[in-house]
PDB file of C-alpha atoms and ligand atoms in Angstrom:
ATOM      1  CA  MET A   1     136.703 -90.909  79.626  1.00  0.00           C
ATOM      2  CA  SER A   2     139.575 -92.276  77.524  1.00  0.00           C
ATOM      3  CA  THR A   3     138.963 -95.713  76.102  1.00  0.00           C
ATOM      4  CA  ASN A   4     142.593 -96.645  76.615  1.00  0.00           C
ATOM      5  CA  SER A   5     145.214 -96.248  79.359  1.00  0.00           C
ATOM      6  CA  LYS A   6     146.580 -93.006  77.896  1.00  0.00           C
ATOM      7  CA  PRO A   7     144.932 -89.753  79.052  1.00  0.00           C
ATOM      8  CA  PRO A   8     143.139 -87.768  76.328  1.00  0.00           C
ATOM      9  CA  ARG A   9     145.209 -85.200  74.472  1.00  0.00           C
ATOM     10  CA  HIS A  10     144.206 -81.530  74.056  1.00  0.00           C
ATOM     11  CA  PHE A  11     144.040 -79.811  70.661  1.00  0.00           C
ATOM     12  CA  ALA A  12     143.285 -76.190  69.810  1.00  0.00           C
ATOM     13  CA  LEU A  13     140.978 -75.334  66.928  1.00  0.00           C
ATOM     14  CA  ILE A  14     141.001 -71.625  66.044  1.00  0.00           C
ATOM     15  CA  PRO A  15     138.289 -70.351  63.686  1.00  0.00           C
ATOM     16  CA  ALA A  16     139.961 -67.495  61.784  1.00  0.00           C
ATOM     17  CA  ALA A  17     137.945 -67.343  58.564  1.00  0.00           C
ATOM     18  CA  GLY A  18     135.798 -64.309  59.367  1.00  0.00           C
ATOM     19  CA  VAL A  19     135.834 -60.995  57.514  1.00  0.00           C
ATOM     20  CA  GLY A  20     135.517 -58.662  60.506  1.00  0.00           C
ATOM     21  CA  ALA A  21     132.509 -56.749  59.133  1.00  0.00           C
ATOM     22  CA  ARG A  22     131.857 -54.942  62.447  1.00  0.00           C
ATOM     23  CA  MET A  23     135.507 -53.856  62.594  1.00  0.00           C
ATOM     24  CA  ALA A  24     135.185 -52.470  59.054  1.00  0.00           C
ATOM     25  CA  ALA A  25     138.947 -52.277  58.707  1.00  0.00           C
ATOM     26  CA  GLY A  26     139.401 -53.387  55.100  1.00  0.00           C
ATOM     27  CA  THR A  27     141.647 -56.218  56.371  1.00  0.00           C
ATOM     28  CA  PRO A  28     140.122 -59.213  58.178  1.00  0.00           C
ATOM     29  CA  LYS A  29     140.408 -58.186  61.835  1.00  0.00           C
ATOM     30  CA  GLN A  30     142.360 -61.298  62.867  1.00  0.00           C
ATOM     31  CA  TYR A  31     145.300 -59.894  60.883  1.00  0.00           C
ATOM     32  CA  LEU A  32     145.194 -56.342  62.249  1.00  0.00           C
ATOM     33  CA  PRO A  33     148.336 -55.404  64.196  1.00  0.00           C
ATOM     34  CA  LEU A  34     148.142 -55.280  67.989  1.00  0.00           C
ATOM     35  CA  LEU A  35     151.352 -53.925  69.531  1.00  0.00           C
ATOM     36  CA  GLY A  36     152.911 -54.419  66.096  1.00  0.00           C
ATOM     37  CA  LYS A  37     152.004 -58.124  65.800  1.00  0.00           C
ATOM     38  CA  PRO A  38     149.004 -59.600  63.931  1.00  0.00           C
ATOM     39  CA  MET A  39     146.097 -60.397  66.264  1.00  0.00           C
ATOM     40  CA  LEU A  40     146.092 -64.054  65.233  1.00  0.00           C
ATOM     41  CA  ARG A  41     149.774 -64.370  66.089  1.00  0.00           C
ATOM     42  CA  HIS A  42     149.052 -63.311  69.691  1.00  0.00           C
ATOM     43  CA  THR A  43     146.295 -65.936  69.843  1.00  0.00           C
ATOM     44  CA  LEU A  44     148.519 -68.673  68.416  1.00  0.00           C
ATOM     45  CA  GLU A  45     151.271 -67.835  70.919  1.00  0.00           C
ATOM     46  CA  ALA A  46     148.924 -68.494  73.849  1.00  0.00           C
ATOM     47  CA  PHE A  47     148.504 -72.116  72.686  1.00  0.00           C
ATOM     48  CA  LEU A  48     152.129 -72.521  71.582  1.00  0.00           C
ATOM     49  CA  GLY A  49     153.101 -71.380  75.080  1.00  0.00           C
ATOM     50  CA  SER A  50     150.986 -74.035  76.798  1.00  0.00           C
ATOM     51  CA  GLU A  51     152.566 -77.420  77.419  1.00  0.00           C
ATOM     52  CA  LEU A  52     149.056 -78.868  77.707  1.00  0.00           C
ATOM     53  CA  ILE A  53     148.247 -78.375  74.014  1.00  0.00           C
ATOM     54  CA  ALA A  54     149.352 -81.202  71.720  1.00  0.00           C
ATOM     55  CA  HIS A  55     148.772 -79.306  68.461  1.00  0.00           C
ATOM     56  CA  THR A  56     146.964 -76.241  67.124  1.00  0.00           C
ATOM     57  CA  TYR A  57     144.766 -76.071  64.033  1.00  0.00           C
ATOM     58  CA  VAL A  58     143.692 -72.757  62.524  1.00  0.00           C
ATOM     59  CA  VAL A  59     140.826 -72.557  60.049  1.00  0.00           C
ATOM     60  CA  VAL A  60     141.066 -69.829  57.419  1.00  0.00           C
ATOM     61  CA  SER A  61     139.070 -69.068  54.307  1.00  0.00           C
ATOM     62  CA  PRO A  62     140.176 -70.915  51.165  1.00  0.00           C
ATOM     63  CA  ASP A  63     141.280 -67.638  49.557  1.00  0.00           C
ATOM     64  CA  ASP A  64     143.037 -66.249  52.648  1.00  0.00           C
ATOM     65  CA  GLY A  65     146.088 -64.293  51.482  1.00  0.00           C
ATOM     66  CA  TYR A  66     147.501 -63.418  54.900  1.00  0.00           C
ATOM     67  CA  ILE A  67     147.983 -66.626  56.888  1.00  0.00           C
ATOM     68  CA  ASP A  68     151.306 -67.671  55.352  1.00  0.00           C
ATOM     69  CA  ASN A  69     152.954 -64.634  56.949  1.00  0.00           C
ATOM     70  CA  VAL A  70     151.511 -65.462  60.373  1.00  0.00           C
ATOM     71  CA  ALA A  71     151.262 -69.171  61.091  1.00  0.00           C
ATOM     72  CA  GLY A  72     154.262 -70.896  59.489  1.00  0.00           C
ATOM     73  CA  VAL A  73     155.538 -72.413  62.715  1.00  0.00           C
ATOM     74  CA  ALA A  74     155.906 -75.894  64.176  1.00  0.00           C
ATOM     75  CA  GLY A  75     152.881 -76.951  66.187  1.00  0.00           C
ATOM     76  CA  VAL A  76     150.383 -75.206  63.928  1.00  0.00           C
ATOM     77  CA  THR A  77     148.449 -76.668  60.989  1.00  0.00           C
ATOM     78  CA  VAL A  78     146.529 -74.347  58.660  1.00  0.00           C
ATOM     79  CA  LEU A  79     143.215 -75.678  57.337  1.00  0.00           C
ATOM     80  CA  ARG A  80     141.895 -73.727  54.352  1.00  0.00           C
ATOM     81  CA  CYS A  81     138.301 -74.850  54.912  1.00  0.00           C
ATOM     82  CA  GLY A  82     136.560 -71.807  56.367  1.00  0.00           C
ATOM     83  CA  GLY A  83     132.840 -71.595  55.693  1.00  0.00           C
ATOM     84  CA  PRO A  84     130.127 -68.935  55.526  1.00  0.00           C
ATOM     85  CA  THR A  85     129.529 -68.979  59.295  1.00  0.00           C
ATOM     86  CA  ARG A  86     131.687 -69.535  62.393  1.00  0.00           C
ATOM     87  CA  MET A  87     129.936 -72.863  62.961  1.00  0.00           C
ATOM     88  CA  ASP A  88     130.595 -73.977  59.366  1.00  0.00           C
ATOM     89  CA  SER A  89     134.277 -73.140  59.762  1.00  0.00           C
ATOM     90  CA  ILE A  90     134.518 -75.136  62.981  1.00  0.00           C
ATOM     91  CA  LEU A  91     132.620 -78.125  61.598  1.00  0.00           C
ATOM     92  CA  ASN A  92     134.764 -78.141  58.451  1.00  0.00           C
ATOM     93  CA  GLY A  93     137.874 -77.950  60.616  1.00  0.00           C
ATOM     94  CA  LEU A  94     136.762 -80.842  62.823  1.00  0.00           C
ATOM     95  CA  ARG A  95     136.216 -83.017  59.770  1.00  0.00           C
ATOM     96  CA  GLU A  96     139.694 -82.168  58.449  1.00  0.00           C
ATOM     97  CA  MET A  97     141.219 -83.106  61.834  1.00  0.00           C
ATOM     98  CA  ARG A  98     139.614 -86.569  61.843  1.00  0.00           C
ATOM     99  CA  ALA A  99     142.755 -88.490  60.843  1.00  0.00           C
ATOM    100  CA  ASP A 100     144.881 -86.897  63.586  1.00  0.00           C
ATOM    101  CA  ILE A 101     142.594 -87.102  66.617  1.00  0.00           C
ATOM    102  CA  ALA A 102     140.854 -89.727  68.748  1.00  0.00           C
ATOM    103  CA  ASP A 103     137.195 -89.549  69.722  1.00  0.00           C
ATOM    104  CA  GLU A 104     138.049 -89.002  73.376  1.00  0.00           C
ATOM    105  CA  ASP A 105     140.651 -86.306  72.707  1.00  0.00           C
ATOM    106  CA  LEU A 106     139.593 -82.823  73.752  1.00  0.00           C
ATOM    107  CA  VAL A 107     139.209 -79.901  71.377  1.00  0.00           C
ATOM    108  CA  LEU A 108     139.514 -76.322  72.639  1.00  0.00           C
ATOM    109  CA  VAL A 109     137.689 -74.072  70.167  1.00  0.00           C
ATOM    110  CA  HIS A 110     138.974 -70.521  70.502  1.00  0.00           C
ATOM    111  CA  ASP A 111     138.206 -67.363  68.538  1.00  0.00           C
ATOM    112  CA  ALA A 112     141.179 -65.886  66.695  1.00  0.00           C
ATOM    113  CA  ALA A 113     139.566 -62.595  67.770  1.00  0.00           C
ATOM    114  CA  ARG A 114     140.380 -63.251  71.446  1.00  0.00           C
ATOM    115  CA  PRO A 115     144.137 -62.522  71.489  1.00  0.00           C
ATOM    116  CA  GLY A 116     144.338 -61.910  75.251  1.00  0.00           C
ATOM    117  CA  LEU A 117     144.176 -65.625  76.098  1.00  0.00           C
ATOM    118  CA  THR A 118     147.084 -66.922  78.186  1.00  0.00           C
ATOM    119  CA  PRO A 119     148.535 -70.358  79.045  1.00  0.00           C
ATOM    120  CA  ARG A 120     147.266 -69.793  82.613  1.00  0.00           C
ATOM    121  CA  LEU A 121     143.668 -69.411  81.374  1.00  0.00           C
ATOM    122  CA  ILE A 122     144.085 -72.502  79.156  1.00  0.00           C
ATOM    123  CA  ARG A 123     145.228 -74.484  82.201  1.00  0.00           C
ATOM    124  CA  ALA A 124     142.356 -73.103  84.305  1.00  0.00           C
ATOM    125  CA  LEU A 125     139.836 -74.342  81.721  1.00  0.00           C
ATOM    126  CA  ILE A 126     141.425 -77.779  81.293  1.00  0.00           C
ATOM    127  CA  GLU A 127     141.826 -78.378  85.031  1.00  0.00           C
ATOM    128  CA  GLY A 128     138.456 -76.837  85.891  1.00  0.00           C
ATOM    129  CA  VAL A 129     136.525 -78.982  83.416  1.00  0.00           C
ATOM    130  CA  GLY A 130     138.466 -82.162  84.167  1.00  0.00           C
ATOM    131  CA  ASP A 131     136.650 -85.165  82.718  1.00  0.00           C
ATOM    132  CA  HIS A 132     133.176 -83.596  82.856  1.00  0.00           C
ATOM    133  CA  PRO A 133     131.320 -85.341  80.010  1.00  0.00           C
ATOM    134  CA  ALA A 134     129.619 -82.130  78.806  1.00  0.00           C
ATOM    135  CA  GLY A 135     132.889 -80.191  78.602  1.00  0.00           C
ATOM    136  CA  GLY A 136     133.067 -76.530  79.530  1.00  0.00           C
ATOM    137  CA  LEU A 137     134.016 -72.991  78.640  1.00  0.00           C
ATOM    138  CA  LEU A 138     135.552 -69.841  80.013  1.00  0.00           C
ATOM    139  CA  ALA A 139     133.007 -67.188  80.918  1.00  0.00           C
ATOM    140  CA  LEU A 140     132.522 -64.105  83.107  1.00  0.00           C
ATOM    141  CA  PRO A 141     129.625 -63.300  85.449  1.00  0.00           C
ATOM    142  CA  VAL A 142     127.573 -60.279  84.410  1.00  0.00           C
ATOM    143  CA  VAL A 143     128.382 -57.269  86.618  1.00  0.00           C
ATOM    144  CA  ASP A 144     126.195 -54.610  84.977  1.00  0.00           C
ATOM    145  CA  THR A 145     122.432 -54.300  85.089  1.00  0.00           C
ATOM    146  CA  VAL A 146     120.889 -55.908  82.004  1.00  0.00           C
ATOM    147  CA  LYS A 147     118.085 -54.239  80.061  1.00  0.00           C
ATOM    148  CA  LYS A 148     115.945 -55.748  77.321  1.00  0.00           C
ATOM    149  CA  ILE A 149     115.412 -53.162  74.608  1.00  0.00           C
ATOM    150  CA  GLY A 150     112.243 -52.512  72.659  1.00  0.00           C
ATOM    151  CA  ASN A 151     110.964 -49.031  72.083  1.00  0.00           C
ATOM    152  CA  GLY A 152     113.014 -47.983  75.108  1.00  0.00           C
ATOM    153  CA  VAL A 153     113.443 -50.372  78.012  1.00  0.00           C
ATOM    154  CA  VAL A 154     111.112 -53.371  77.897  1.00  0.00           C
ATOM    155  CA  ASN A 155     112.306 -54.831  81.188  1.00  0.00           C
ATOM    156  CA  THR A 156     115.322 -55.355  83.407  1.00  0.00           C
ATOM    157  CA  VAL A 157     116.676 -58.891  83.118  1.00  0.00           C
ATOM    158  CA  PRO A 158     117.626 -60.376  86.522  1.00  0.00           C
ATOM    159  CA  ARG A 159     121.389 -60.774  86.312  1.00  0.00           C
ATOM    160  CA  ASP A 160     121.817 -63.412  89.031  1.00  0.00           C
ATOM    161  CA  GLY A 161     123.280 -66.484  87.360  1.00  0.00           C
ATOM    162  CA  LEU A 162     123.959 -64.683  84.037  1.00  0.00           C
ATOM    163  CA  TRP A 163     127.429 -65.205  82.588  1.00  0.00           C
ATOM    164  CA  LEU A 164     128.999 -63.974  79.340  1.00  0.00           C
ATOM    165  CA  ALA A 165     130.520 -66.824  77.317  1.00  0.00           C
ATOM    166  CA  GLN A 166     134.130 -66.559  76.217  1.00  0.00           C
ATOM    167  CA  THR A 167     136.324 -69.113  74.489  1.00  0.00           C
ATOM    168  CA  PRO A 168     138.047 -71.593  74.556  1.00  0.00           C
ATOM    169  CA  GLN A 169     135.103 -73.895  74.748  1.00  0.00           C
ATOM    170  CA  MET A 170     136.328 -77.459  75.321  1.00  0.00           C
ATOM    171  CA  PHE A 171     134.610 -80.729  74.427  1.00  0.00           C
ATOM    172  CA  SER A 172     135.582 -84.216  73.388  1.00  0.00           C
ATOM    173  CA  TYR A 173     136.094 -84.484  69.645  1.00  0.00           C
ATOM    174  CA  SER A 174     133.285 -86.993  69.189  1.00  0.00           C
ATOM    175  CA  LEU A 175     130.764 -85.011  71.241  1.00  0.00           C
ATOM    176  CA  LEU A 176     131.522 -81.704  69.520  1.00  0.00           C
ATOM    177  CA  LEU A 177     131.381 -83.245  66.047  1.00  0.00           C
ATOM    178  CA  ARG A 178     128.069 -84.952  66.867  1.00  0.00           C
ATOM    179  CA  ALA A 179     126.571 -81.806  68.413  1.00  0.00           C
ATOM    180  CA  LEU A 180     127.481 -79.488  65.551  1.00  0.00           C
ATOM    181  CA  SER A 181     126.537 -82.040  62.892  1.00  0.00           C
ATOM    182  CA  SER A 182     123.097 -82.566  64.436  1.00  0.00           C
ATOM    183  CA  ALA A 183     122.346 -78.963  65.427  1.00  0.00           C
ATOM    184  CA  PRO A 184     118.881 -78.165  63.999  1.00  0.00           C
ATOM    185  CA  ASP A 185     120.182 -74.848  62.625  1.00  0.00           C
ATOM    186  CA  ALA A 186     123.931 -74.676  63.187  1.00  0.00           C
ATOM    187  CA  ASN A 187     124.000 -71.187  61.744  1.00  0.00           C
ATOM    188  CA  ALA A 188     121.550 -69.914  64.344  1.00  0.00           C
ATOM    189  CA  ILE A 189     123.864 -70.825  67.221  1.00  0.00           C
ATOM    190  CA  THR A 190     126.650 -68.432  68.087  1.00  0.00           C
ATOM    191  CA  ASP A 191     128.812 -70.634  70.283  1.00  0.00           C
ATOM    192  CA  ASP A 192     129.747 -74.303  70.432  1.00  0.00           C
ATOM    193  CA  ALA A 193     128.350 -74.840  73.916  1.00  0.00           C
ATOM    194  CA  SER A 194     124.867 -74.050  72.576  1.00  0.00           C
ATOM    195  CA  ALA A 195     125.044 -77.153  70.383  1.00  0.00           C
ATOM    196  CA  ILE A 196     126.037 -79.275  73.398  1.00  0.00           C
ATOM    197  CA  GLU A 197     123.181 -77.789  75.419  1.00  0.00           C
ATOM    198  CA  ALA A 198     120.798 -78.682  72.563  1.00  0.00           C
ATOM    199  CA  LEU A 199     121.692 -82.317  73.300  1.00  0.00           C
ATOM    200  CA  GLY A 200     120.429 -81.802  76.854  1.00  0.00           C
ATOM    201  CA  MET A 201     123.930 -81.582  78.350  1.00  0.00           C
ATOM    202  CA  SER A 202     125.293 -78.912  80.688  1.00  0.00           C
ATOM    203  CA  PRO A 203     128.854 -77.689  80.066  1.00  0.00           C
ATOM    204  CA  LYS A 204     130.797 -76.307  83.039  1.00  0.00           C
ATOM    205  CA  LEU A 205     131.443 -72.578  83.312  1.00  0.00           C
ATOM    206  CA  ILE A 206     134.999 -71.704  84.361  1.00  0.00           C
ATOM    207  CA  GLU A 207     135.762 -68.081  85.255  1.00  0.00           C
ATOM    208  CA  GLY A 208     137.839 -66.431  82.547  1.00  0.00           C
ATOM    209  CA  HIS A 209     139.265 -62.906  82.512  1.00  0.00           C
ATOM    210  CA  PRO A 210     138.339 -59.564  80.914  1.00  0.00           C
ATOM    211  CA  ARG A 211     141.665 -59.671  79.036  1.00  0.00           C
ATOM    212  CA  ASN A 212     140.212 -62.578  77.071  1.00  0.00           C
ATOM    213  CA  MET A 213     137.810 -60.143  75.395  1.00  0.00           C
ATOM    214  CA  LYS A 214     136.613 -60.578  71.833  1.00  0.00           C
ATOM    215  CA  VAL A 215     137.999 -57.860  69.569  1.00  0.00           C
ATOM    216  CA  THR A 216     134.898 -56.922  67.573  1.00  0.00           C
ATOM    217  CA  LEU A 217     134.679 -53.143  67.153  1.00  0.00           C
ATOM    218  CA  PRO A 218     137.329 -50.498  66.411  1.00  0.00           C
ATOM    219  CA  SER A 219     137.115 -49.273  70.015  1.00  0.00           C
ATOM    220  CA  ASP A 220     138.244 -52.727  71.192  1.00  0.00           C
ATOM    221  CA  ILE A 221     141.722 -52.430  69.637  1.00  0.00           C
ATOM    222  CA  ARG A 222     143.300 -50.134  72.227  1.00  0.00           C
ATOM    223  CA  ILE A 223     141.729 -52.033  75.109  1.00  0.00           C
ATOM    224  CA  ALA A 224     143.081 -55.308  73.760  1.00  0.00           C
ATOM    225  CA  GLU A 225     146.548 -53.739  73.365  1.00  0.00           C
ATOM    226  CA  MET A 226     146.412 -52.566  76.965  1.00  0.00           C
ATOM    227  CA  TYR A 227     145.800 -56.120  78.158  1.00  0.00           C
ATOM    228  CA  LEU A 228     148.448 -57.540  75.821  1.00  0.00           C
ATOM    229  CA  ALA A 229     150.982 -55.089  77.225  1.00  0.00           C
ATOM    230  CA  ASP A 230     150.143 -56.403  80.709  1.00  0.00           C
ATOM    231  CA  LYS A 231     151.777 -59.834  80.560  1.00  0.00           C
ATOM    232  CA  GLU A 232     150.200 -62.175  83.130  1.00  0.00           C
TER     233      GLU A 232
HETATM  234  N1  CTP B 301     132.573 -67.637  58.738  1.00  0.00           N
HETATM  235  C1  CTP B 301     133.322 -67.409  59.844  1.00  0.00           C
HETATM  236  C2  CTP B 301     132.986 -66.345  60.731  1.00  0.00           C
HETATM  237  C3  CTP B 301     133.781 -66.126  61.852  1.00  0.00           C
HETATM  238  N2  CTP B 301     134.862 -66.935  62.054  1.00  0.00           N
HETATM  239  C4  CTP B 301     135.747 -66.689  63.185  1.00  0.00           C
HETATM  240  O1  CTP B 301     135.005 -66.786  64.392  1.00  0.00           O
HETATM  241  C5  CTP B 301     135.587 -65.897  65.382  1.00  0.00           C
HETATM  242  C6  CTP B 301     134.513 -65.078  66.090  1.00  0.00           C
HETATM  243  O2  CTP B 301     133.708 -64.468  65.113  1.00  0.00           O
HETATM  244  P1  CTP B 301     133.526 -62.874  65.006  1.00  0.00           P
HETATM  245  O3  CTP B 301     134.154 -62.160  66.161  1.00  0.00           O
HETATM  246  O4  CTP B 301     132.099 -62.619  64.688  1.00  0.00           O
HETATM  247  O5  CTP B 301     134.423 -62.541  63.721  1.00  0.00           O
HETATM  248  P2  CTP B 301     133.885 -62.045  62.321  1.00  0.00           P
HETATM  249  O6  CTP B 301     132.804 -62.938  61.848  1.00  0.00           O
HETATM  250  O7  CTP B 301     135.098 -61.858  61.451  1.00  0.00           O
HETATM  251  O8  CTP B 301     133.308 -60.597  62.706  1.00  0.00           O
HETATM  252  P3  CTP B 301     131.986 -59.920  62.059  1.00  0.00           P
HETATM  253  O9  CTP B 301     130.826 -60.680  62.628  1.00  0.00           O
HETATM  254  O10 CTP B 301     132.073 -58.499  62.589  1.00  0.00           O
HETATM  255  O11 CTP B 301     132.128 -60.022  60.576  1.00  0.00           O
HETATM  256  C7  CTP B 301     136.598 -65.017  64.657  1.00  0.00           C
HETATM  257  O12 CTP B 301     137.920 -65.406  65.020  1.00  0.00           O
HETATM  258  C8  CTP B 301     136.318 -65.287  63.181  1.00  0.00           C
HETATM  259  O13 CTP B 301     137.500 -65.209  62.380  1.00  0.00           O
HETATM  260  C9  CTP B 301     135.170 -67.986  61.183  1.00  0.00           C
HETATM  261  O14 CTP B 301     136.157 -68.712  61.395  1.00  0.00           O
HETATM  262  N3  CTP B 301     134.386 -68.210  60.099  1.00  0.00           N
HETATM  263  C1  LIG B 302     131.839 -67.797  70.594  1.00  0.00           C
HETATM  264  C2  LIG B 302     131.679 -66.450  71.248  1.00  0.00           C
HETATM  265  O1  LIG B 302     132.940 -65.788  71.278  1.00  0.00           O
HETATM  266  C3  LIG B 302     131.195 -66.630  72.668  1.00  0.00           C
HETATM  267  O2  LIG B 302     130.903 -65.384  73.244  1.00  0.00           O
HETATM  268  C4  LIG B 302     130.701 -65.536  70.482  1.00  0.00           C
HETATM  269  O3  LIG B 302     129.425 -66.127  70.467  1.00  0.00           O
HETATM  270  C5  LIG B 302     131.156 -65.323  69.058  1.00  0.00           C
HETATM  271  O4  LIG B 302     130.207 -64.453  68.456  1.00  0.00           O
HETATM  272  P1  LIG B 302     130.561 -63.800  67.049  1.00  0.00           P
HETATM  273  O5  LIG B 302     129.364 -62.999  66.647  1.00  0.00           O
HETATM  274  O6  LIG B 302     130.825 -64.957  66.123  1.00  0.00           O
HETATM  275  O7  LIG B 302     131.767 -62.944  67.294  1.00  0.00           O
END
């Protein structure tokens, strides 16, 4: 809840300081071309195309040699404070944003590696979460049968109520900073919502879309391009 008469603003924070080890492309995957345009550029354009987003911050590694050819546009600030893990990069970015953002403003953390995001999905998250104090995230319900692996199948995991987390994951600036700063082992958590849950809070799940997939493996490239060619 805003502490003043103005409604909270919405900011995007894009962690883009990974190396893309699973992609094994030689170039950090966020800079690989999709339909002739760097992956990160597609991601940035989703936020630049949303009138709900006040400003976008992108976190890159201090020695990133690619970003200047991708992000030099109004509405985007590059933060060269990437860390050894995704969580470190996000926490470093939040600390760099401190001077520009109010505690009650909302931060949408979104993977650079999810280029299929659209302004419609951004609006769905913002409107779906509303002023829920624990924030929320885009996600998709599991539609396949889930197996736990050991030496072969250990058991079938009941899939009712199982969802696959996507991003953006949206929380108030103060809550997200507190949650990540106090996470017992920030590097053991793989998404921001986990840190909020560790505080005993329950973020909302808002249905996303398969096009908002995370580009992780080489086989993901063509699928991502198919979705990008299919403008919503
Ligand atoms: N130290 C890190 C690690 C990851 N990321 C970002 O977090 C997002 C999701 O991470 P992931 O898909 O795992 O990317 P990578 O870590 O680059 O991939 P890999 O695990 O295969 O190396 C990506 O946009 C990535 O750039 C980051 O900002 N800082
Ligand atoms: C944050 C995330 O995209 C939610 O599914 C996912 O946890 C990122 O995992 P990664 O191993 O850092 O790609």
